[in-house]
Short mmCIF file of C-alpha atoms in Angstrom, two decimals:
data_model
loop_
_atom_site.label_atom_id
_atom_site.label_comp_id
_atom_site.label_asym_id
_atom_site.label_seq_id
_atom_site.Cartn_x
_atom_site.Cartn_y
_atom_site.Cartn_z
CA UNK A 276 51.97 66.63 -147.69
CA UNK A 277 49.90 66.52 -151.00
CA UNK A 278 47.08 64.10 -151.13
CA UNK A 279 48.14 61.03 -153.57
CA UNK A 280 45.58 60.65 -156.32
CA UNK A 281 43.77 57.01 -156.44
CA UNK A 282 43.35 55.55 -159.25
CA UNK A 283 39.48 55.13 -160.94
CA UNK A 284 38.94 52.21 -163.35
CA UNK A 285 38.56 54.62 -165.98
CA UNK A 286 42.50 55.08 -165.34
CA UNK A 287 43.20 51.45 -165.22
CA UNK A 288 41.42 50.68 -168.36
CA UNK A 289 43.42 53.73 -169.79
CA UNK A 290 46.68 52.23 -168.53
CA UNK A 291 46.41 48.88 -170.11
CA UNK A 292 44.64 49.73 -173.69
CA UNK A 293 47.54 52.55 -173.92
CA UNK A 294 49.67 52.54 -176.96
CA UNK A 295 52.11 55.39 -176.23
CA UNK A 296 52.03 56.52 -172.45
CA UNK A 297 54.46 57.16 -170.48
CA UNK A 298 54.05 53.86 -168.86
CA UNK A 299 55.63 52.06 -171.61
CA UNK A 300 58.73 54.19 -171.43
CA UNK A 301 59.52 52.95 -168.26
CA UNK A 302 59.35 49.35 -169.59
CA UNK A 303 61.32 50.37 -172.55
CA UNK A 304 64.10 51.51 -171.02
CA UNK A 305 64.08 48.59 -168.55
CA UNK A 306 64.51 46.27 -171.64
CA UNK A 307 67.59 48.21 -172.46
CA UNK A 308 69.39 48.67 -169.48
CA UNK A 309 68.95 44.66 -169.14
CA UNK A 310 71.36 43.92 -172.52
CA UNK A 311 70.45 40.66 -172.30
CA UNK A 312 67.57 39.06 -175.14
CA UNK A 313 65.92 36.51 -172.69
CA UNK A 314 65.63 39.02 -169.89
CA UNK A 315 62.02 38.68 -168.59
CA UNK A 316 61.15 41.88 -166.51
CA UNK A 317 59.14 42.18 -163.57
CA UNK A 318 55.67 43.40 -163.68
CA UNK A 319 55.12 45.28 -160.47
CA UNK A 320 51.52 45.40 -158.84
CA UNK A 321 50.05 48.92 -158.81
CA UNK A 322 48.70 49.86 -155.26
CA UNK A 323 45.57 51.96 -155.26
CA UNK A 324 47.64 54.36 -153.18
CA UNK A 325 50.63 54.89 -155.92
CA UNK A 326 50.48 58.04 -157.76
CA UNK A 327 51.29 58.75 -162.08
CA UNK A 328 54.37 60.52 -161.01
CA UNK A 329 55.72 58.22 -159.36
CA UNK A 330 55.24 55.34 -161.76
CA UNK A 331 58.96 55.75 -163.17
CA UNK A 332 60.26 56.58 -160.19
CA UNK A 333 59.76 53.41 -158.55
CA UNK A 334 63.17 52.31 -157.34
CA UNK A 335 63.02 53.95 -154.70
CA UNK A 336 59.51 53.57 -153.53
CA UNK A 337 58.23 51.56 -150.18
CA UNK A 338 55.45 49.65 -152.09
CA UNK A 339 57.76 47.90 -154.43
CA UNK A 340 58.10 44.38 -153.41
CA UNK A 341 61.81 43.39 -152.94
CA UNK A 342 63.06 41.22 -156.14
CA UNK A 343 64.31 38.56 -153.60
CA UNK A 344 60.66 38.05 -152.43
CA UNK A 345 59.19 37.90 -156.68
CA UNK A 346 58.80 33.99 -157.75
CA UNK A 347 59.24 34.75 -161.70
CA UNK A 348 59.40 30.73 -162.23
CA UNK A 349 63.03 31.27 -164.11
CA UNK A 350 66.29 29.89 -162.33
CA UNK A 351 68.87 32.49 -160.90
CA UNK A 352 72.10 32.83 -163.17
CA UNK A 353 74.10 31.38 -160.30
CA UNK A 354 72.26 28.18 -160.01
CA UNK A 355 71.36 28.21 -163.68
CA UNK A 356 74.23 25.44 -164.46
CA UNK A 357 73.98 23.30 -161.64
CA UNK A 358 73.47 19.97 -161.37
CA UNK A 359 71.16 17.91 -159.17
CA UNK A 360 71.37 14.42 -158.44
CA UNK A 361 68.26 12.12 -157.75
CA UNK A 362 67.61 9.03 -156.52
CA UNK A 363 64.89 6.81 -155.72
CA UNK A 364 64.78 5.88 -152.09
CA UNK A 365 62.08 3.13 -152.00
CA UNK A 366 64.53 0.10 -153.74
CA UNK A 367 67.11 1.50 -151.26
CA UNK A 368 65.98 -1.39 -148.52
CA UNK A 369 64.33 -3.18 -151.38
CA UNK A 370 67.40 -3.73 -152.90
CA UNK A 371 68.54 -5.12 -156.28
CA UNK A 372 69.49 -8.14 -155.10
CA UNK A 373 65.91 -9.23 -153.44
CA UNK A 374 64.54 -8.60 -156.92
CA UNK A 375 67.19 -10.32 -158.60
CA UNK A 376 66.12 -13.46 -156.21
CA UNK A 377 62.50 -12.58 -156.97
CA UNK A 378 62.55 -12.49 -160.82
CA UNK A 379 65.36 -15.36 -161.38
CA UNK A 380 62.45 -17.60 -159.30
CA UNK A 381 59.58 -16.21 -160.74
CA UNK A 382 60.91 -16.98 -164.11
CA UNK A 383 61.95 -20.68 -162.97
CA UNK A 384 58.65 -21.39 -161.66
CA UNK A 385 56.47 -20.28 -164.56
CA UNK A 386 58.62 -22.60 -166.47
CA UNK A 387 58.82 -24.95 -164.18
CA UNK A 388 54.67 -25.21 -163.59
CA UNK A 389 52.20 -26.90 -166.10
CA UNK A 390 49.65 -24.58 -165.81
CA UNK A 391 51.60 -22.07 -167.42
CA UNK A 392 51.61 -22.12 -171.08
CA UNK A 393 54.32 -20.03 -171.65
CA UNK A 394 57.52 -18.36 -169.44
CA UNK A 395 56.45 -15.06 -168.01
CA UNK A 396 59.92 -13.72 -168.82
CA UNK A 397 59.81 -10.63 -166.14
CA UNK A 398 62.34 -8.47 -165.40
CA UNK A 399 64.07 -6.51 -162.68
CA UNK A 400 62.55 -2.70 -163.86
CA UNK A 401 59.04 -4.87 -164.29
CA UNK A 402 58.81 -6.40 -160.89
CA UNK A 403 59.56 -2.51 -159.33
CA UNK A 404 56.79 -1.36 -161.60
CA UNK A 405 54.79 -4.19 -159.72
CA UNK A 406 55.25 -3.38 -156.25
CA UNK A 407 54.47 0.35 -156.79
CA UNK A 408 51.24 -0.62 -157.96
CA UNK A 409 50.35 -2.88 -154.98
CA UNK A 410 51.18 0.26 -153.00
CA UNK A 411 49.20 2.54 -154.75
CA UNK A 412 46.22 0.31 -154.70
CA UNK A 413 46.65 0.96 -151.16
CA UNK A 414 46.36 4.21 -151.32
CA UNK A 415 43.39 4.17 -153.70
CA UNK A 416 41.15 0.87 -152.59
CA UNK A 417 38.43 -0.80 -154.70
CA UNK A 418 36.74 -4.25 -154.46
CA UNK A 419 39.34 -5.97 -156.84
CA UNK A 420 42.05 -6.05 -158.99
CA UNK A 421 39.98 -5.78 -162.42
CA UNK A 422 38.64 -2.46 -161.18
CA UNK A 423 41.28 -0.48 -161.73
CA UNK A 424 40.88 -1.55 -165.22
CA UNK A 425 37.50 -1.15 -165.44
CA UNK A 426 36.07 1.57 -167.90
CA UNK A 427 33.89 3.46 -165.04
CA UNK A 428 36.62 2.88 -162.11
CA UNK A 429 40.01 3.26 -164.21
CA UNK A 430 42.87 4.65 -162.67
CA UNK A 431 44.91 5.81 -164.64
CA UNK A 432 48.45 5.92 -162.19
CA UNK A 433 47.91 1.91 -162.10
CA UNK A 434 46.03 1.18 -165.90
CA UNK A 435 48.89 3.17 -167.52
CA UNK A 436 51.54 1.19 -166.30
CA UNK A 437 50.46 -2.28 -166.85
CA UNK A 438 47.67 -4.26 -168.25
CA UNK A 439 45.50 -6.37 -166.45
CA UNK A 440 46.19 -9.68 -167.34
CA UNK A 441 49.77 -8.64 -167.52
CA UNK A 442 49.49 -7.70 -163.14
CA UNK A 443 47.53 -11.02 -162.56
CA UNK A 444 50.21 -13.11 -164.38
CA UNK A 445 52.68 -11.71 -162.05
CA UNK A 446 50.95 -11.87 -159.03
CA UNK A 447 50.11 -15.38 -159.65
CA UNK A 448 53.55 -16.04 -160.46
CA UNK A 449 55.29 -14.43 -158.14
CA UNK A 450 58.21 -17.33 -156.76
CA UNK A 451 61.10 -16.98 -153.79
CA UNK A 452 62.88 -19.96 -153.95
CA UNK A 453 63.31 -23.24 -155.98
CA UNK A 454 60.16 -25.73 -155.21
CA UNK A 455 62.51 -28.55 -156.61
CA UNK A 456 65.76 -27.65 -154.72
CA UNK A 457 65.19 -30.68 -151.63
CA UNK A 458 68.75 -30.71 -150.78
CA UNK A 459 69.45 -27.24 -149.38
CA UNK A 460 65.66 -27.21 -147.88
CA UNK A 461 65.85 -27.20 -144.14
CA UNK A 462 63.13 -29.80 -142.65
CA UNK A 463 62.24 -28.31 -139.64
CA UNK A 464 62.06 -24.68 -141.32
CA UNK A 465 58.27 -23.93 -141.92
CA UNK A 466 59.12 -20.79 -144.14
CA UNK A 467 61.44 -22.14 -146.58
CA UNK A 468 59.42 -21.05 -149.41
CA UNK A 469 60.57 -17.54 -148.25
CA UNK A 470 63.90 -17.83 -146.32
CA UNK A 471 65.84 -16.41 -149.13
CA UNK A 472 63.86 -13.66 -149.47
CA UNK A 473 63.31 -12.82 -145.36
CA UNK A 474 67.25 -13.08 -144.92
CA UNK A 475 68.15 -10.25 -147.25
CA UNK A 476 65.38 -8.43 -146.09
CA UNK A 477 66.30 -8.98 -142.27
CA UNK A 478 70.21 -7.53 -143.23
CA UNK A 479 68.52 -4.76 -144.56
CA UNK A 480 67.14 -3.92 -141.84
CA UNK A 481 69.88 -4.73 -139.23
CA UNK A 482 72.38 -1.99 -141.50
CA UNK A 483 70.32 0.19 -140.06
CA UNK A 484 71.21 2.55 -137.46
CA UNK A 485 69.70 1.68 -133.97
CA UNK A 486 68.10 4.74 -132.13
CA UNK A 487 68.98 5.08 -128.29
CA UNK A 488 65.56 3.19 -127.27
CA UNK A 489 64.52 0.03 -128.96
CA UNK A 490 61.16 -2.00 -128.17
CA UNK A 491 60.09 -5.60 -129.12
CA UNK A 492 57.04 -6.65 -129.81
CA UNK A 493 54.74 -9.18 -131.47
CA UNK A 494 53.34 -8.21 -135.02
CA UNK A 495 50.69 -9.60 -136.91
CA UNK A 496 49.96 -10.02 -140.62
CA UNK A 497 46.21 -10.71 -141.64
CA UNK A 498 45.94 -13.75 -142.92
CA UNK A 499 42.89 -16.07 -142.88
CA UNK A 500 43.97 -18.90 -145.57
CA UNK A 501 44.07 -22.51 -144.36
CA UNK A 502 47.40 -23.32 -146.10
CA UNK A 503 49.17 -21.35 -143.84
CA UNK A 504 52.00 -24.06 -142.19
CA UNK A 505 52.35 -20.76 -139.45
CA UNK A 506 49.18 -19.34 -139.14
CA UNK A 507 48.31 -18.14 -135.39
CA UNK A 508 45.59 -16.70 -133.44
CA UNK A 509 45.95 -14.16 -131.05
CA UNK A 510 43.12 -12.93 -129.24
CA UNK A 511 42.42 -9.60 -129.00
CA UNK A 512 44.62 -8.60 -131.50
CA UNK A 513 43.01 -6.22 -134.60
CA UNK A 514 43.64 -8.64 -136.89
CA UNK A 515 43.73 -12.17 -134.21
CA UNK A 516 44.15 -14.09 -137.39
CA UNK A 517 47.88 -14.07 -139.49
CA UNK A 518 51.50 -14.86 -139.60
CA UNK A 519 52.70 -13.76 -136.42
CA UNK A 520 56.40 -11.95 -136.30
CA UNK A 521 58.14 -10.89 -133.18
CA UNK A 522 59.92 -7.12 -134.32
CA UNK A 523 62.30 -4.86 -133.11
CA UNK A 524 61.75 -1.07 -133.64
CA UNK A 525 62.93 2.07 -132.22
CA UNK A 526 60.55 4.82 -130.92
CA UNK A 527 60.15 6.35 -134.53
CA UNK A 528 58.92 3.63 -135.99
CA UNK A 529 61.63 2.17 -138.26
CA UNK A 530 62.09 -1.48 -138.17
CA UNK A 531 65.43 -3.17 -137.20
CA UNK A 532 65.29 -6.54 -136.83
CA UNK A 533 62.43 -9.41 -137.19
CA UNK A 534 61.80 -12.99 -136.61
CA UNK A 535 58.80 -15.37 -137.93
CA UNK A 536 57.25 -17.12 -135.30
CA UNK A 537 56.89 -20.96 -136.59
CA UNK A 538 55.30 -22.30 -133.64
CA UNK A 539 56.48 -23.74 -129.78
CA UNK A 540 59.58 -26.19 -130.06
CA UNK A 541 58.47 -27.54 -126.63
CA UNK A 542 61.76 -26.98 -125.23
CA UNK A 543 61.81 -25.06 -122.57
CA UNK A 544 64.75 -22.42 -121.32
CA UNK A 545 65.40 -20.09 -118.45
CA UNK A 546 64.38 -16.82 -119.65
CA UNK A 547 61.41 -18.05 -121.61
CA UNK A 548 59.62 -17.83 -125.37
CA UNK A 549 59.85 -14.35 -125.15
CA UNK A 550 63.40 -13.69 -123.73
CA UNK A 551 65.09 -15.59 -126.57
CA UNK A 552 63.60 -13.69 -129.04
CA UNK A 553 65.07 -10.74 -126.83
CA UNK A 554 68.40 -12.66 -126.44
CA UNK A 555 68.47 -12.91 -130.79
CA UNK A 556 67.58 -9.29 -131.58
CA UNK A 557 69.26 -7.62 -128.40
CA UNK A 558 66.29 -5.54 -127.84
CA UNK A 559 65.81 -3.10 -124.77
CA UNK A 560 62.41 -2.89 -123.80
CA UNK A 561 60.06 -6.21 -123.88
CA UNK A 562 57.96 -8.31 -121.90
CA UNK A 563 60.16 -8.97 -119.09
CA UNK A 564 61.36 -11.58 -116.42
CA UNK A 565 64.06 -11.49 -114.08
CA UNK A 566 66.32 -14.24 -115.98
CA UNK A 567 65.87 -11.89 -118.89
CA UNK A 568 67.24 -9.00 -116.63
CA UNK A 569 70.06 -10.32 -115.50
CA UNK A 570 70.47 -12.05 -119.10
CA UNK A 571 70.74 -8.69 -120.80
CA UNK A 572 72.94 -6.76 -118.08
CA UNK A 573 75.96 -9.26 -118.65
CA UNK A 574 75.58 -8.15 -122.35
CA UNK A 575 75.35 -3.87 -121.08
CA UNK A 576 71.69 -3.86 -122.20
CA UNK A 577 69.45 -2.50 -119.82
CA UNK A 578 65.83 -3.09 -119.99
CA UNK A 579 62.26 -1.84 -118.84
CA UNK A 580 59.49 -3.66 -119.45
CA UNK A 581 55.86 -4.92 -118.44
CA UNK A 582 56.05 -7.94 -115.69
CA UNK A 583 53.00 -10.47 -115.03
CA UNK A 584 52.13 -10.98 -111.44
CA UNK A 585 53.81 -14.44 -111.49
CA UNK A 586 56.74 -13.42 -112.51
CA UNK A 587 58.13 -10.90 -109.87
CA UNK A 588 61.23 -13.64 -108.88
CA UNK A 589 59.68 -13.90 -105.11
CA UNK A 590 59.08 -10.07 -104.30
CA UNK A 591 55.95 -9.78 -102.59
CA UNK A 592 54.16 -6.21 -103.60
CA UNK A 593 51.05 -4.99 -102.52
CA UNK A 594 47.85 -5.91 -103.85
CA UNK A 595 46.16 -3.67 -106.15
CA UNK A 596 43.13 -3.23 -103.06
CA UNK A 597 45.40 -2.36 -100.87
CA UNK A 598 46.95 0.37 -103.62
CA UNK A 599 43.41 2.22 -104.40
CA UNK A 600 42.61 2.71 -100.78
CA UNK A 601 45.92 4.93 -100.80
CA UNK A 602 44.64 6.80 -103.92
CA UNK A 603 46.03 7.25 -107.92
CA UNK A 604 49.64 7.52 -107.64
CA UNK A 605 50.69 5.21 -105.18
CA UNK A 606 53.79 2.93 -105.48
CA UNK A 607 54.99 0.01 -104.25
CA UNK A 608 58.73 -1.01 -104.89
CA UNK A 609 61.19 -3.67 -104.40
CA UNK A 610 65.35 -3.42 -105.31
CA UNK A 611 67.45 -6.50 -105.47
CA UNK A 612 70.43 -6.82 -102.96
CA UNK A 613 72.81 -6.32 -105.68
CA UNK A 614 70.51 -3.24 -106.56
CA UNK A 615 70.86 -4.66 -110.51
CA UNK A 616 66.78 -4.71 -111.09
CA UNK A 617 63.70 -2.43 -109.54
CA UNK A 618 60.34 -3.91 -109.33
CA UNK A 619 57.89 -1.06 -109.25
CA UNK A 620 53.87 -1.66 -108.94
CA UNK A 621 52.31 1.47 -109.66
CA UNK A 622 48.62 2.43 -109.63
CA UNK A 623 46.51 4.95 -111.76
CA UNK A 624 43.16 3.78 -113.14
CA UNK A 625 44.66 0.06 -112.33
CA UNK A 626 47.99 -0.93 -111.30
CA UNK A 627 50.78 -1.93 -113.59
CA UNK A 628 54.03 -4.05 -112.65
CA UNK A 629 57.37 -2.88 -114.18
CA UNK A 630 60.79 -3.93 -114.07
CA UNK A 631 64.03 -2.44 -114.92
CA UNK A 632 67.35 -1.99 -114.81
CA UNK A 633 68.36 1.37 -115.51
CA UNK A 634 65.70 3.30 -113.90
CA UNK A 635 63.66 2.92 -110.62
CA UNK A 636 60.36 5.22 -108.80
CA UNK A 637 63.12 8.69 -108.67
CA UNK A 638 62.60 11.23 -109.78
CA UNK A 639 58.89 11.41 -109.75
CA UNK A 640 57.04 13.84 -112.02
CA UNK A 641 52.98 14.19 -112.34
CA UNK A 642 50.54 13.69 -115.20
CA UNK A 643 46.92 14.80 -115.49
CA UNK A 644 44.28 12.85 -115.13
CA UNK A 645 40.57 12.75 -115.55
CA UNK A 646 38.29 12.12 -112.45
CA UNK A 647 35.41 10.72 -112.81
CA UNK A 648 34.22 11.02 -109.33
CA UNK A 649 35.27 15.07 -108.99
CA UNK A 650 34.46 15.73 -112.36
CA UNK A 651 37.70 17.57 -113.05
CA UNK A 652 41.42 17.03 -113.65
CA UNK A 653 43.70 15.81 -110.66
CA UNK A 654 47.42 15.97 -110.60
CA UNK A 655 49.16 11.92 -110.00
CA UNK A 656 52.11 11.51 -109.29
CA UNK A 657 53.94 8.89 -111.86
CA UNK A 658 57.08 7.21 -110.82
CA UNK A 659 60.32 7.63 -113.39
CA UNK A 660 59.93 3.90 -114.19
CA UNK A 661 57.18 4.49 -116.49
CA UNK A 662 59.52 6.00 -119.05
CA UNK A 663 58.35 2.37 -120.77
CA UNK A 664 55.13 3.85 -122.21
CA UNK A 665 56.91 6.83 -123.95
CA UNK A 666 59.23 4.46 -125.81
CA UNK A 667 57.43 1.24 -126.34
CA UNK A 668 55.06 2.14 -129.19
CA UNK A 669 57.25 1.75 -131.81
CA UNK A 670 55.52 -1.43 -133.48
CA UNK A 671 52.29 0.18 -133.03
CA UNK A 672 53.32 3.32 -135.01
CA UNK A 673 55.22 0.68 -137.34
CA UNK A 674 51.85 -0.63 -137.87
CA UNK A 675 49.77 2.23 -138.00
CA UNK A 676 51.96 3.81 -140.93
CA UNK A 677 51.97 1.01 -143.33
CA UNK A 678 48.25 0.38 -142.43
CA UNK A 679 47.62 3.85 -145.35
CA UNK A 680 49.52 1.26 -148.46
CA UNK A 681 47.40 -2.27 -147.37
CA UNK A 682 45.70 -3.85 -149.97
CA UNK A 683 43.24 -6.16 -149.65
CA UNK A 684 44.39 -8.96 -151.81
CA UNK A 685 42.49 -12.13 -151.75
CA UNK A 686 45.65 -15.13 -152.38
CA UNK A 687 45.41 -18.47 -150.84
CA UNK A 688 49.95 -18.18 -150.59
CA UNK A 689 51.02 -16.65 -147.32
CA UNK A 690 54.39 -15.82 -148.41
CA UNK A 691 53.22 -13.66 -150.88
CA UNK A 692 51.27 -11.69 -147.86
CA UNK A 693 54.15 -11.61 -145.97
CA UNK A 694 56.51 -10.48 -148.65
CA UNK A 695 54.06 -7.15 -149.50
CA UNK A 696 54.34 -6.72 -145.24
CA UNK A 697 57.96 -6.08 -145.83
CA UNK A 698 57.08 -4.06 -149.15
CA UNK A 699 55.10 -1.79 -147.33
CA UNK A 700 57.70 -1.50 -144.17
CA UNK A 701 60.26 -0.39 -147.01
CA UNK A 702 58.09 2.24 -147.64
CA UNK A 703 57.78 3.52 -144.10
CA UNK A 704 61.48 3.55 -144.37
CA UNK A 705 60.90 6.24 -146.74
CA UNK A 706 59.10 8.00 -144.85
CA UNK A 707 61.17 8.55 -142.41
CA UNK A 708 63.66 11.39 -142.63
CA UNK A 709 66.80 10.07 -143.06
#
């Protein structure tokens, strides 16, 4: 086989300042074959390995990229006429109703209040406009509001879209329901200033699809005002002070259902605080009792949750002593005579009490864990029960993804923190593939 001649940069220099070589032949009669005016050929790369002769004979050659694999940024003839059609799929959950309710309100209160001196006259496309830019302050933070505005700290994404004092006339206006309207307001309802507003956002959520495993939790929203008619502490939370919300999510992390804690009624039932908020959103997983069991099986919903030692319905298990002297992976369990609930106690670093009814200690797999005393992994045995931790994290993740849009907004309402919560779950719902 002859030797292929490589190509100096003498040659390449030639090649491109050439007026007439036989180079541009090959284009030419490209540009003719193609019959078509618009026709934009394809400039192949020269390998340092191709040959002159075989620059018009390239059709056939092995270092010709395939035209499939060429991006040449022009659509193909068959999708040339097609049509797409877009949509925007954060006002999906958001819906046009909840901003009808939100500007009508708005509107009626800046007419309504003194300190305005004139009607803020907003509209549906303006309040959108609004709660994109509370999200993408989230995603950009500063100290304020008037940085973003600021000369030195502009942004551009929020400062193009509306003016300053425009955003704080909003923000300060922002209304869900009619301050006036006593006759339809329910006494005993501490978030009446919002219950229009958290009932269509609650149906949006419940016409969503439930996922296969479901866990409820308790969800807090920072809040550290003092006009706050619902404002709880819970220690050791992240954020101990804020509205506090029982949830319902699935394992992905899309909410389904919600419900504002208002406080104790001081009445007390048989499955507890916590098992009527199970009993209202028909959850699966929670922290458990056996009322709330039982409760749940005569509806075909079978649970696995958490249990507090003082709740194990008179089942004695062993203590967690007695557990560590038989090593990680021990179990103790306990099945009702009807063989409806399990009551596992299970030790690793500590012991943990479950209950179920779907699931019980078979099959058994193992997990690795870390020993401190050997200094090396060891192989424990984990009971099937604790299925619970793969599936209850869903408020966590809930709460972890719309932790990246959070603003730090400094308002003395607490509806108006709550309402950007639910802002910021729509957009999680956007996240999610569909």
């Amino acid at each position: 086989m002859n030797k292929r001649k490589k190509n100096s940069v003498q040659d390449a220099l030639e090649f491109i300042t050439a007026e007439d070589s036989e180079y541009e032949g090959c284009e030419s009669s490209s540009d003719e074959d193609s019959g078509d005016p618009n026709y934009i050929p394809h400039k192949d790369v020269e390998s340092d390995e191709s040959s002159d002769s075989d620059s018009c004979d390239s059709s056939d050659s092995e270092t010709e990229p395939h035209s499939s694999h060429i991006l040449t940024g022009q659509p193909k003839a068959a999708i040339k006429g097609q049509k797409f059609s877009w949509r925007k799929k954060m006002f999906e959950k958001l819906n046009h109703n909840m901003l009808l309710l939100l500007m009508e309100q708005t509107n009626l209160y800046s007419v309504q209040n003194s300190n305005h001196l004139r009607n803020v006259n907003t509209a549906n496309k303006e309040l959108q406009i609004l709660i994109g830019l509370y999200l993408r302050m989230g995603l950009c933070q500063m100290p304020g509001n008037r940085a973003y505005w600021e000369n030195d700290t502009r942004c551009p994404m929020v400062a193009d879209n509306m003016s300053r004092n425009r955003f704080q006339t909003l923000l300060g206006s922002l209304h869900f329901t009619d301050n006036t309207d006593l006759l339809h307001r329910d006494a005993e309802d501490k978030c009446w200033k919002i219950r229009p507003w958290l009932e269509m956002f609650r149906k949006q959520c419940l016409d969503i699809v439930p996922e296969e495993y479901n866990s409820v939790d308790e969800q807090m929203v920072p809040f550290k005002g003092t006009h706050g008619p619902i404002r709880q502490y819970v220690k050791g939370k992240p954020h101990p002070w804020g509205l506090k919300t029982w949830a319902r999510c699935s394992s992905s992390g899309m909410l389904h259902d919600f419900v504002v804690y208002q406080g104790g009624t001081g009445k007390k039932t048989l499955v507890g605080i916590g098992g009527d908020v199970v009993v209202k959103l028909f959850a699966d997983n929670v922290f458990s009792s056996a009322p709330l069991v039982l409760t749940l099986l005569q509806r075909q919903i079978y649970l696995v949750g958490t249990l507090r030692g003082n709740c194990l319905a008179g089942r004695q298990l062993e203590d967690e002593k007695s557990l560590a002297q038989r090593g990680r992976g021990s179990v103790d369990a306990g099945v009702t005579k009807e063989e409806s609930m399990v009551i596992v106690k299970w030790y690793d670093n500590k012991s943990v009490t479950l209950i179920s009814s779907y699931c019980a200690t078979e099959p058994q797999d193992t997990v690795r864990r870390w020993s401190k005393s050997g200094k090396a992994f060891v192989e424990v045995k984990r009971p099937h029960i604790v299925e619970y931790n793969t599936f209850m994290g869903g408020i966590d993740l809930l709460d972890a993804c719309i932790a990246r849009y959070k603003y730090h907004m400094k308002s003395r309402r607490w509806y108006l923190h709550l309402s950007c919560h639910h802002a910021r779950c729509c957009q999680r719902m956007v996240d999610l593939p569909s």
